[in-house]
Short mmCIF file of C-alpha atoms in Angstrom, two decimals:
data_model
loop_
_atom_site.label_atom_id
_atom_site.label_comp_id
_atom_site.label_asym_id
_atom_site.label_seq_id
_atom_site.Cartn_x
_atom_site.Cartn_y
_atom_site.Cartn_z
CA MET A 1 95.43 101.84 181.54
CA SER A 2 93.60 104.79 181.09
CA LYS A 3 89.53 104.65 179.22
CA GLY A 4 90.29 106.40 176.76
CA ARG A 5 92.78 104.13 176.10
CA GLU A 6 90.20 101.20 176.38
CA LYS A 7 88.61 102.42 174.04
CA VAL A 8 91.25 102.92 171.12
CA GLU A 9 92.02 99.48 171.45
CA SER A 10 88.81 97.61 171.65
CA ASP A 11 88.02 100.17 168.37
CA PRO A 12 87.96 96.83 166.03
CA THR A 13 89.82 99.13 163.02
CA PHE A 14 93.12 99.76 165.67
CA LEU A 15 93.07 95.43 166.63
CA ARG A 16 93.19 94.98 162.74
CA ARG A 17 95.77 97.31 162.01
CA ARG A 18 97.99 95.56 165.15
CA ALA A 19 96.89 92.17 163.65
CA TYR A 20 99.10 92.95 160.54
CA VAL A 21 102.45 93.89 162.62
CA ARG A 22 103.58 90.16 162.86
CA PRO A 23 105.87 89.32 165.04
CA ILE A 24 109.63 88.50 164.86
CA ASP A 25 110.79 86.14 163.55
CA PHE A 26 113.61 84.79 165.67
CA ARG A 27 113.91 81.80 164.32
CA ASN A 28 114.95 82.53 160.90
CA GLY A 29 114.89 86.73 160.98
CA ARG A 30 118.43 88.87 160.88
CA VAL A 31 118.87 91.98 162.01
CA ASP A 32 118.49 94.75 159.67
CA MET A 33 118.72 98.35 159.60
CA THR A 34 114.97 98.66 159.80
CA HIS A 35 116.09 97.35 163.83
CA GLY A 36 117.93 100.70 164.36
CA SER A 37 115.94 103.43 162.30
CA GLY A 38 113.94 104.55 165.02
CA GLY A 39 110.28 103.17 163.81
CA ARG A 40 108.52 100.68 164.53
CA ALA A 41 110.79 97.75 163.76
CA MET A 42 113.01 98.84 166.20
CA ALA A 43 110.27 99.49 168.89
CA GLN A 44 109.00 95.77 168.15
CA LEU A 45 112.74 94.40 168.44
CA ILE A 46 112.74 96.48 172.14
CA ASP A 47 109.59 95.59 173.14
CA GLU A 48 110.15 92.12 172.08
CA LEU A 49 113.45 91.14 173.13
CA PHE A 50 114.66 93.62 175.28
CA ALA A 51 112.12 94.62 177.42
CA ALA A 52 110.37 91.18 177.83
CA ALA A 53 114.17 89.59 178.68
CA PHE A 54 115.19 92.46 180.79
CA ASP A 55 111.62 93.55 182.38
CA ASN A 56 111.79 95.57 185.56
CA GLU A 57 110.16 98.05 187.25
CA TRP A 58 112.65 101.06 185.82
CA LEU A 59 112.41 99.53 182.18
CA ARG A 60 108.66 99.49 182.45
CA GLN A 61 108.71 103.34 182.65
CA GLY A 62 109.79 103.64 179.46
CA ASN A 63 112.06 106.69 179.55
CA ASP A 64 115.30 107.92 178.04
CA GLY A 65 116.81 106.97 181.31
CA ALA A 66 115.98 105.37 184.73
CA ARG A 67 114.82 107.23 187.86
CA ILE A 68 116.95 105.61 190.49
CA SER A 69 116.82 106.26 194.20
CA PRO A 70 120.34 105.51 195.85
CA PRO A 71 121.52 104.40 198.82
CA PRO A 72 123.45 106.66 201.68
CA GLY A 73 127.27 105.97 200.14
CA ARG A 74 129.66 107.01 197.94
CA MET A 75 128.83 105.92 194.67
CA VAL A 76 131.20 104.01 191.92
CA VAL A 77 130.39 104.08 188.14
CA ALA A 78 132.32 101.51 186.10
CA THR A 79 131.98 100.86 182.30
CA ASP A 80 133.38 98.15 179.90
CA SER A 81 133.10 97.81 176.34
CA HIS A 82 132.71 94.16 174.90
CA VAL A 83 133.56 92.97 171.49
CA ILE A 84 134.73 89.23 171.79
CA THR A 85 135.15 86.73 168.91
CA PRO A 86 133.53 84.08 168.78
CA LEU A 87 129.87 85.36 170.87
CA PHE A 88 129.66 82.10 172.18
CA PHE A 89 131.92 80.14 174.14
CA PRO A 90 132.72 76.84 175.99
CA GLY A 91 131.22 78.40 179.56
CA GLY A 92 129.80 81.60 178.93
CA ASP A 93 128.85 84.39 175.57
CA ILE A 94 129.59 88.27 175.37
CA GLY A 95 125.77 88.94 177.01
CA ALA A 96 126.81 87.07 180.31
CA LEU A 97 129.92 88.17 180.06
CA SER A 98 129.10 91.86 178.91
CA VAL A 99 127.07 91.41 182.20
CA HIS A 100 129.74 89.87 184.59
CA GLY A 101 132.74 91.62 183.75
CA THR A 102 131.05 95.48 184.97
CA ILE A 103 129.46 93.86 187.32
CA ASN A 104 133.34 92.98 188.60
CA ASP A 105 134.49 96.16 187.74
CA VAL A 106 132.25 98.20 190.62
CA ALA A 107 132.52 95.20 193.08
CA VAL A 108 136.52 95.35 193.41
CA MET A 109 135.98 98.84 194.23
CA GLY A 110 134.56 97.68 197.73
CA ALA A 111 131.07 98.68 196.65
CA THR A 112 127.58 97.13 196.38
CA PRO A 113 126.61 96.60 192.53
CA LEU A 114 122.98 98.22 191.80
CA TRP A 115 122.17 98.79 188.60
CA LEU A 116 123.16 98.41 184.64
CA ALA A 117 122.77 100.17 181.70
CA ALA A 118 123.29 98.40 178.11
CA GLY A 119 124.47 99.57 174.95
CA PHE A 120 124.17 97.93 171.85
CA VAL A 121 126.03 97.45 168.02
CA LEU A 122 124.28 95.49 166.34
CA GLU A 123 125.31 94.42 162.41
CA GLU A 124 123.05 94.23 160.24
CA GLY A 125 122.77 90.35 158.97
CA LEU A 126 123.25 89.07 162.16
CA PRO A 127 121.04 86.62 162.80
CA LEU A 128 118.04 87.31 165.26
CA ALA A 129 118.11 83.63 167.07
CA ASP A 130 121.72 84.93 167.80
CA LEU A 131 121.01 87.89 169.34
CA ARG A 132 117.68 86.07 171.27
CA ARG A 133 120.40 83.82 172.78
CA ILE A 134 122.68 86.73 174.31
CA VAL A 135 119.97 88.89 175.43
CA GLN A 136 118.79 85.92 177.42
CA SER A 137 121.83 85.19 178.70
CA MET A 138 122.35 89.01 179.53
CA ALA A 139 119.49 88.50 181.17
CA ARG A 140 119.97 85.52 182.77
CA ALA A 141 123.52 86.77 184.41
CA SER A 142 121.76 89.95 185.34
CA GLN A 143 118.65 87.85 187.61
CA GLU A 144 121.46 85.39 189.03
CA ALA A 145 123.37 88.42 190.50
CA GLY A 146 120.73 90.49 190.96
CA VAL A 147 121.58 93.47 189.66
CA PRO A 148 118.93 94.57 186.81
CA ILE A 149 119.44 95.99 183.42
CA VAL A 150 117.67 99.41 183.54
CA THR A 151 118.41 101.60 181.16
CA GLY A 152 119.73 101.18 177.64
CA ASP A 153 120.41 101.90 173.59
CA THR A 154 120.55 100.39 170.43
CA LYS A 155 122.32 100.64 167.17
CA VAL A 156 122.31 99.01 163.73
CA VAL A 157 125.22 99.30 161.18
CA GLU A 158 126.10 98.27 158.11
CA LYS A 159 127.28 94.73 157.31
CA GLY A 160 131.12 94.24 157.61
CA LYS A 161 131.69 97.44 160.03
CA GLY A 162 130.23 95.47 163.16
CA ASP A 163 131.58 91.81 163.88
CA GLY A 164 128.42 90.45 164.69
CA VAL A 165 127.33 92.53 167.67
CA PHE A 166 129.23 95.03 170.80
CA ILE A 167 128.23 95.71 173.87
CA THR A 168 128.45 98.45 176.37
CA THR A 169 127.44 98.07 179.92
CA THR A 170 128.03 100.51 182.50
CA GLY A 171 127.74 99.32 186.60
CA ILE A 172 126.40 101.93 189.40
CA GLY A 173 127.00 100.74 192.61
CA VAL A 174 127.90 102.01 196.07
CA VAL A 175 130.39 102.17 198.71
CA ALA A 176 129.63 101.45 202.36
CA ASP A 177 131.33 104.36 204.52
CA GLY A 178 134.97 102.56 206.30
CA ILE A 179 135.26 100.90 203.19
CA ASP A 180 138.62 102.50 201.33
CA LEU A 181 140.03 100.04 198.19
CA SER A 182 142.32 101.84 195.88
CA GLY A 183 145.15 100.72 193.55
CA ASP A 184 147.72 103.11 195.43
CA ARG A 185 146.74 101.87 198.82
CA ALA A 186 149.79 98.33 198.69
CA ARG A 187 152.46 99.29 201.06
CA PRO A 188 155.89 96.87 201.59
CA GLY A 189 155.54 93.69 203.09
CA ASP A 190 151.98 93.60 202.06
CA ARG A 191 150.77 90.33 200.96
CA VAL A 192 149.08 89.29 197.13
CA LEU A 193 146.40 87.04 196.84
CA VAL A 194 144.32 85.54 194.14
CA SER A 195 141.03 83.92 194.20
CA GLY A 196 141.44 81.40 191.91
CA THR A 197 143.34 79.21 188.52
CA MET A 198 144.66 81.67 185.89
CA GLY A 199 144.31 81.73 182.45
CA ASP A 200 140.49 79.96 181.94
CA HIS A 201 139.27 82.69 179.83
CA GLY A 202 141.90 83.41 177.40
CA VAL A 203 142.38 79.79 177.26
CA ALA A 204 138.84 78.92 176.61
CA ILE A 205 138.41 81.45 173.29
CA MET A 206 141.67 80.25 171.96
CA SER A 207 140.95 76.66 172.09
CA LEU A 208 137.91 78.09 170.32
CA ARG A 209 139.31 80.02 167.93
CA GLU A 210 141.94 77.58 166.82
CA ASN A 211 139.40 74.41 166.96
CA LEU A 212 142.17 72.85 169.67
CA THR A 213 140.77 69.87 171.20
CA PHE A 214 142.11 68.76 174.78
CA GLU A 215 141.20 65.43 177.17
CA THR A 216 138.99 67.85 179.20
CA THR A 217 136.89 70.73 177.77
CA ILE A 218 138.40 73.94 178.82
CA GLU A 219 135.85 76.79 180.14
CA SER A 220 135.87 80.41 180.66
CA ASP A 221 135.76 81.06 184.21
CA SER A 222 132.94 84.32 184.14
CA ALA A 223 131.61 84.60 186.66
CA ALA A 224 130.24 88.26 188.93
CA LEU A 225 132.34 88.46 191.40
CA HIS A 226 130.16 90.73 193.82
CA GLY A 227 129.31 87.88 196.58
CA LEU A 228 133.06 86.69 196.92
CA ALA A 229 134.21 90.52 197.07
CA ALA A 230 131.50 90.98 200.40
CA ALA A 231 132.52 88.15 201.96
CA MET A 232 136.25 89.24 201.84
CA LEU A 233 135.40 92.92 203.34
CA ALA A 234 133.29 91.10 205.42
CA ALA A 235 136.56 89.44 206.72
CA VAL A 236 139.30 91.91 206.43
CA PRO A 237 137.50 95.55 206.18
CA ASP A 238 140.62 97.26 205.93
CA LEU A 239 141.56 95.51 202.78
CA ARG A 240 143.93 97.24 200.54
CA LEU A 241 142.69 96.61 197.23
CA MET A 242 141.13 94.18 194.73
CA ARG A 243 141.46 94.10 190.52
CA ASP A 244 139.77 91.70 187.95
CA PRO A 245 142.89 90.46 185.92
CA THR A 246 140.91 90.77 182.77
CA ARG A 247 143.20 91.78 179.72
CA GLY A 248 146.57 91.48 180.51
CA GLY A 249 146.15 88.97 183.22
CA LEU A 250 147.63 88.52 186.33
CA ALA A 251 151.52 90.28 185.06
CA THR A 252 149.82 93.39 183.98
CA THR A 253 147.83 94.05 187.05
CA LEU A 254 150.62 93.53 189.48
CA ASN A 255 152.44 95.98 186.91
CA GLU A 256 149.43 98.44 187.18
CA ILE A 257 149.56 98.35 190.75
CA ALA A 258 153.14 98.16 191.34
CA ARG A 259 153.05 101.36 189.44
CA GLN A 260 150.26 102.87 191.19
CA SER A 261 151.68 101.86 194.72
CA GLN A 262 155.25 103.02 193.88
CA VAL A 263 156.40 99.43 194.95
CA GLY A 264 157.54 96.64 193.79
CA PHE A 265 156.11 93.09 193.92
CA VAL A 266 157.52 89.11 194.34
CA ILE A 267 155.46 86.73 193.63
CA ASP A 268 156.62 82.66 193.83
CA GLU A 269 155.81 80.85 190.25
CA ALA A 270 154.96 77.38 192.38
CA SER A 271 151.83 78.88 194.45
CA ILE A 272 149.99 80.08 191.43
CA PRO A 273 146.99 78.06 190.85
CA VAL A 274 147.37 76.91 186.72
CA LYS A 275 144.88 74.47 186.11
CA PRO A 276 146.84 71.46 183.99
CA GLN A 277 145.10 71.45 181.05
CA VAL A 278 145.34 75.64 180.65
CA GLU A 279 149.25 75.41 181.21
CA ALA A 280 149.05 72.76 178.67
CA ALA A 281 146.96 74.32 175.90
CA CYS A 282 149.29 77.83 176.92
CA GLU A 283 152.20 75.70 176.15
CA PHE A 284 151.41 74.32 172.81
CA LEU A 285 150.07 77.76 171.69
CA GLY A 286 153.33 79.64 173.12
CA LEU A 287 151.72 81.43 175.61
CA ASP A 288 152.28 82.05 179.30
CA PRO A 289 149.52 82.06 181.56
CA LEU A 290 150.16 85.12 183.33
CA TYR A 291 149.49 87.50 180.66
CA VAL A 292 146.25 85.65 180.10
CA ALA A 293 142.72 86.67 180.60
CA ASN A 294 140.22 86.39 183.73
CA GLU A 295 136.84 86.88 184.15
CA GLY A 296 135.64 85.11 187.59
CA LYS A 297 138.57 85.79 189.39
CA LEU A 298 140.04 88.71 191.38
CA VAL A 299 143.32 89.64 192.91
CA ALA A 300 143.56 91.42 196.35
CA VAL A 301 146.57 92.76 198.69
CA CYS A 302 146.20 93.02 202.07
CA ALA A 303 147.92 93.59 205.26
CA PRO A 304 150.18 90.59 206.04
CA GLY A 305 148.79 89.99 209.85
CA ALA A 306 145.47 90.03 207.85
CA ALA A 307 146.57 87.35 204.91
CA ASP A 308 145.18 83.91 206.13
CA ARG A 309 141.55 85.41 207.52
CA LEU A 310 141.51 86.60 204.30
CA LEU A 311 142.26 83.52 202.58
CA ALA A 312 140.16 80.96 204.62
CA ALA A 313 137.23 83.57 203.86
CA MET A 314 137.75 83.74 200.13
CA ARG A 315 138.24 80.01 200.29
CA ALA A 316 134.64 79.36 202.25
CA HIS A 317 133.50 80.99 198.82
CA PRO A 318 132.54 78.76 195.83
CA LEU A 319 133.99 81.37 193.69
CA GLY A 320 137.46 81.16 195.38
CA ARG A 321 137.76 77.96 196.38
CA ASP A 322 141.01 77.80 194.92
CA ALA A 323 142.57 81.51 195.98
CA ALA A 324 146.17 81.34 197.19
CA ILE A 325 148.81 83.62 198.52
CA ILE A 326 150.88 84.30 195.72
CA GLY A 327 153.33 87.05 196.70
CA ARG A 328 154.24 89.85 198.51
CA ALA A 329 155.04 93.18 197.74
CA ILE A 330 158.56 94.56 198.75
CA ASP A 331 160.17 98.22 199.20
CA ASP A 332 161.54 98.54 195.25
CA PRO A 333 162.31 101.90 193.12
CA HIS A 334 161.82 100.47 189.60
CA HIS A 335 158.69 98.94 190.64
CA PHE A 336 159.45 95.86 189.30
CA VAL A 337 157.37 92.83 189.27
CA GLN A 338 159.46 89.65 189.90
CA MET A 339 158.82 85.87 189.84
CA ASP A 340 160.68 83.50 191.58
CA THR A 341 160.60 80.85 189.68
CA ARG A 342 160.00 76.61 190.16
CA PHE A 343 164.16 76.63 189.01
CA GLY A 344 164.95 78.33 191.40
CA GLY A 345 166.18 81.87 189.53
CA ARG A 346 164.11 84.97 189.79
CA ARG A 347 162.84 86.70 186.48
CA ILE A 348 161.31 89.99 185.86
CA VAL A 349 157.42 90.05 185.26
CA ASP A 350 157.54 93.23 182.92
CA TRP A 351 154.07 94.53 181.49
CA LEU A 352 152.22 92.58 178.18
CA ALA A 353 153.87 93.82 174.89
CA GLY A 354 151.71 94.26 171.96
CA GLU A 355 148.40 91.82 171.62
CA GLN A 356 148.53 88.53 172.68
CA LEU A 357 145.32 87.64 172.30
CA PRO A 358 143.22 89.58 170.61
CA ARG A 359 139.28 90.12 170.61
CA ILE A 360 139.55 88.55 174.16
CA CYS A 361 136.82 90.37 176.27
#
């Protein structure tokens, strides 16, 4: 601290003026337009909430952006906006979800996530207690993943125009030499694997919206997958690709890959892991778990000779203990995704038509 600042801050007039600035009332207060005005209220919100929760050497620079020195390798940048409702749900909230979702987008590219940026759009009237809970959840998720939030932005919109809070996160990572994952690399004969049970996140959200209760609470699978992805790449460095089956679920993800790689897929219904309570909820709600969002699972495609090795590596990781080989890529000029059903038939698993579960992530 400079001598000039020491002199100013020891001045009685300065101390009296600073005492007039009341701490933010996080228990009873609400977001108002002054929190986005660029003035003292906004600076106070940033200091007392965001900077305190996300504290790290880059944020302490206090600049409009973070100066970072990336390690050698190819850079990966991913961005995602999170507009989920409700903001809090079994197994997570919009804060942790915004961290996990972007880390996963970087990780499935074969990259090591290094930094995050976060942008907040706050609605006037949002309880400050809810905002603090969200920010603290983001901070925990970021710290547990070892991926700091190094810069960000906050805006406030009028009541009725923001639905509480929207969060956009951008992730930056680096891919090591020799790793080349892409959605156009699947080949006929390749095997398709998933890291665990399908549909947990989407059903957790919908059950809460519809006030449904089951014998066992259905929780979101929201989690950061970069540790699992790294273990998979260590076991199978020539892995073809990884994807996280979020909006549109497994079905949409496989259709996307089929189109990119110009192949078809045949999956086995009996091999796809789905929790009994999720399957029951989907049946009750008229949903297909193949189209329901996941936030802590990934899909992988590998050469046939590497499938067992990859499966073993996935199951050895806590986030991949329910991993399974669920199908194979085939030569198909139509690029269809087909499923062998439990009843011995085969059906087309088409693209999601319309919006099965709105505002899900």
